[in-house]
């Protein structure tokens, strides 16, 4: 089982967390076209390699945070701006 | 201990220096319905072998008699049925007094097996026989399968077997050592002395590995190592336990067996470093007759003599290519076995075939000689069980010199280190020195990794390990130099000059491999699947190298080119019970549950909650609400306490309607949508104080909404001052509904004016109810009646509940359950999110037009809702009434026009108030016009007409009752 570095609690089993999403910039809802908005809603890069993701420490501190993960190897790397 | 009729233990030797049996603890058990004697520490098979038994099972496909091959857990011929338990590894499982052991896979008896006729037909049962024969005609497969099932191997389970207890444990050792032989023990000692906490796991019942049967010198080394391990507090020893698999981040699954009262325990260990020291497994030799009872490995013979004081036979031939075979020959002589001949494979000696029917009678050697014997011991090489290493990404490399595979250190992650025989060869001292360095390095790496992790989270530089008192020097700072272990020389011996069994568990012969290659299945992975070699109970541990070598020979490739099959978890069999662990099924009850149980409530499982569905007659309960007054337990309603100056901003963001002007003492209904405009949840939120709100959610949505709100607060608006606390179970919630609810509440509430002027519809008050302070009361009406919802401190829930019932006795107060509430809200046309909406229902399709304020600043789902509104063509939530009021279309019934599906019934009930059936439905825009006749397709195929109503509410659409 993967370990995920929670910026508040330290490394914990991934089963304590809920995966939220790849970090996707949210377009300005007032300005976005339907196409842009639905890209934001539904399209993810899902690329191989290092990806910045948001996770939620559901069974821990209850904090949302960012972490970098290598999607092929499941290595993780804490981020300075995680919190 | 007496067991009348038990055969004498004629093969039992006098006391042996390293024996693990306890002669002072005689036991009796039954085998094949006959009594047998054993000593404590005997395995089922060692006890039977002591009594001279030689045949323990019939083989998988040809039902050939099988005896001892390895005398260990892996022994494919020693699988038996013990009581209710099938597939017990008889050469590993210890005898228990009174045990009832039977052979399996034999009928009518072990001695005479009808299906042994299969072996006469062996020529007609080649690899792929079943695939080729039973594929056509395809329609007959079910019939074939029915018959073939009876031919399948394995024991029997009883449907009446008692439920067993399984257990689960978590462990966090710095170093986990898999394998408790000399290398494993040395590594564990070195790691512990460097300050690491160590879990030392071994599959056998004792530590020591091959030292246990390696003569006086081995026993002396064993005693020294085990004494040191026992003296080391930082080492936890687990015997009769196996590391099943290695997963991401050194997450290790260990199954622990033989615990009192626990069938099996699964240990989930997060280890800093894994030291894999499983030792080597002796490899069988392939030749004609190699499966006859009496043909066994050198380690099997040595184990039987040294551990269980059992003479493996009377007259033996030994085929040896290494020191283990040489030592076995010496052991046999010492044990009083007549060694008729020793064939030394290093000098061209070889076995051509073994003769015998049912048991070994004679051996034919390459020099043309023939020897009568009942025991043939082979020592032709070793298999390195690479399982844990390959699970960590290793790809084993074949060494021709040593005739076995070795790990590729380049591919191993830093947190996995091999030690002992899988790493290389050497004297005992050299192996121990190597493992000692590995253990010290493992401790260093584990410490470095935990310090790095601690540095990430806290920025502190302190190591818990280094600070522990009483531990010697602590882990080294610099990498520990690990000496090289050379690959020892060993002849390549896999198959002799005849064909024999390669996989004794699956009855696959070298001839089957030949067939597979001829038919084109010439890669190791394909031949494996086609012949099922390595797919049986031993999973390649005994046979994989032979399979690969034979395939290499057949295809003209080298063994290195052929490569091995892949080792996957689990390394050893594990019960599903152990994987499932203890049964934890958390259930939530409201504080009023004892009352519900006493009053005959029918329980309803609603997520984690158990709620009263009804108390006998839901229609009567609903009528009581319409006519007088009744109370319902609504504790599972989600409740979030919101505090802070920016709560209105949060509410405006989450809900589709406006919240800026909600005054203190007011409540408002709100609906939430997700960013795709789909309805997420709904509920009412009340403003209790200037900066204090209480939000309610649906029962099933409580957690989702809390996480949803936190997400927006934490990631999008960290500057907002809002504190959110889930308080669902801090309050017991109940709803008083019905025209006389005000009267009832007035009898128990104090300090709160209840007149319609003082406490109007959609208002909230905090006050005392039945002597309980700090109760929140809000006047809302899911049922469509005048009603008050009370949230009282949970521990007083039952008290307030009973006080309400006592106070309203003369009013005819009753109780109602979830079913009556569903009827009432359907009569009122109030939607249930998730029932009348689904994962595609956007806000305007849920009858929320009146609530959605598109002119608000950014709220979640706004753009999608704006686009939905502009499209004009979306399904709508409507009320329907079937023309025939006695027909209640089941929920989910389609609404059709010709062959087109135009919608579906989302809720339907018989209305006690109207005496007819009523529905809510999702309906396409074209038909969602009041007065339209639509056709409902019932599941039985009948089509019934129904009419689209003007209002969602079937009862009191003007809402006079609710505002009364």
Short mmCIF file of C-alpha atoms in Angstrom, two decimals, chain B residues 26 81 157 195 268 323 516 674 691 820 853 885:
data_model
loop_
_atom_site.label_atom_id
_atom_site.label_comp_id
_atom_site.label_asym_id
_atom_site.label_seq_id
_atom_site.Cartn_x
_atom_site.Cartn_y
_atom_site.Cartn_z
CA UNK B 26 2.09 -38.85 23.37
CA UNK B 81 -8.28 -33.47 5.09
CA UNK B 157 -15.85 -28.41 3.28
CA UNK B 195 18.84 0.01 17.23
CA UNK B 268 -0.09 -5.84 7.81
CA UNK B 323 26.95 -31.72 0.06
CA UNK B 516 3.16 -27.83 -25.48
CA UNK B 674 -22.12 20.28 -7.96
CA UNK B 691 -22.37 34.37 13.49
CA UNK B 820 -45.01 7.11 6.65
CA UNK B 853 -31.00 32.52 -8.38
CA UNK B 885 -56.07 5.17 -8.69
#
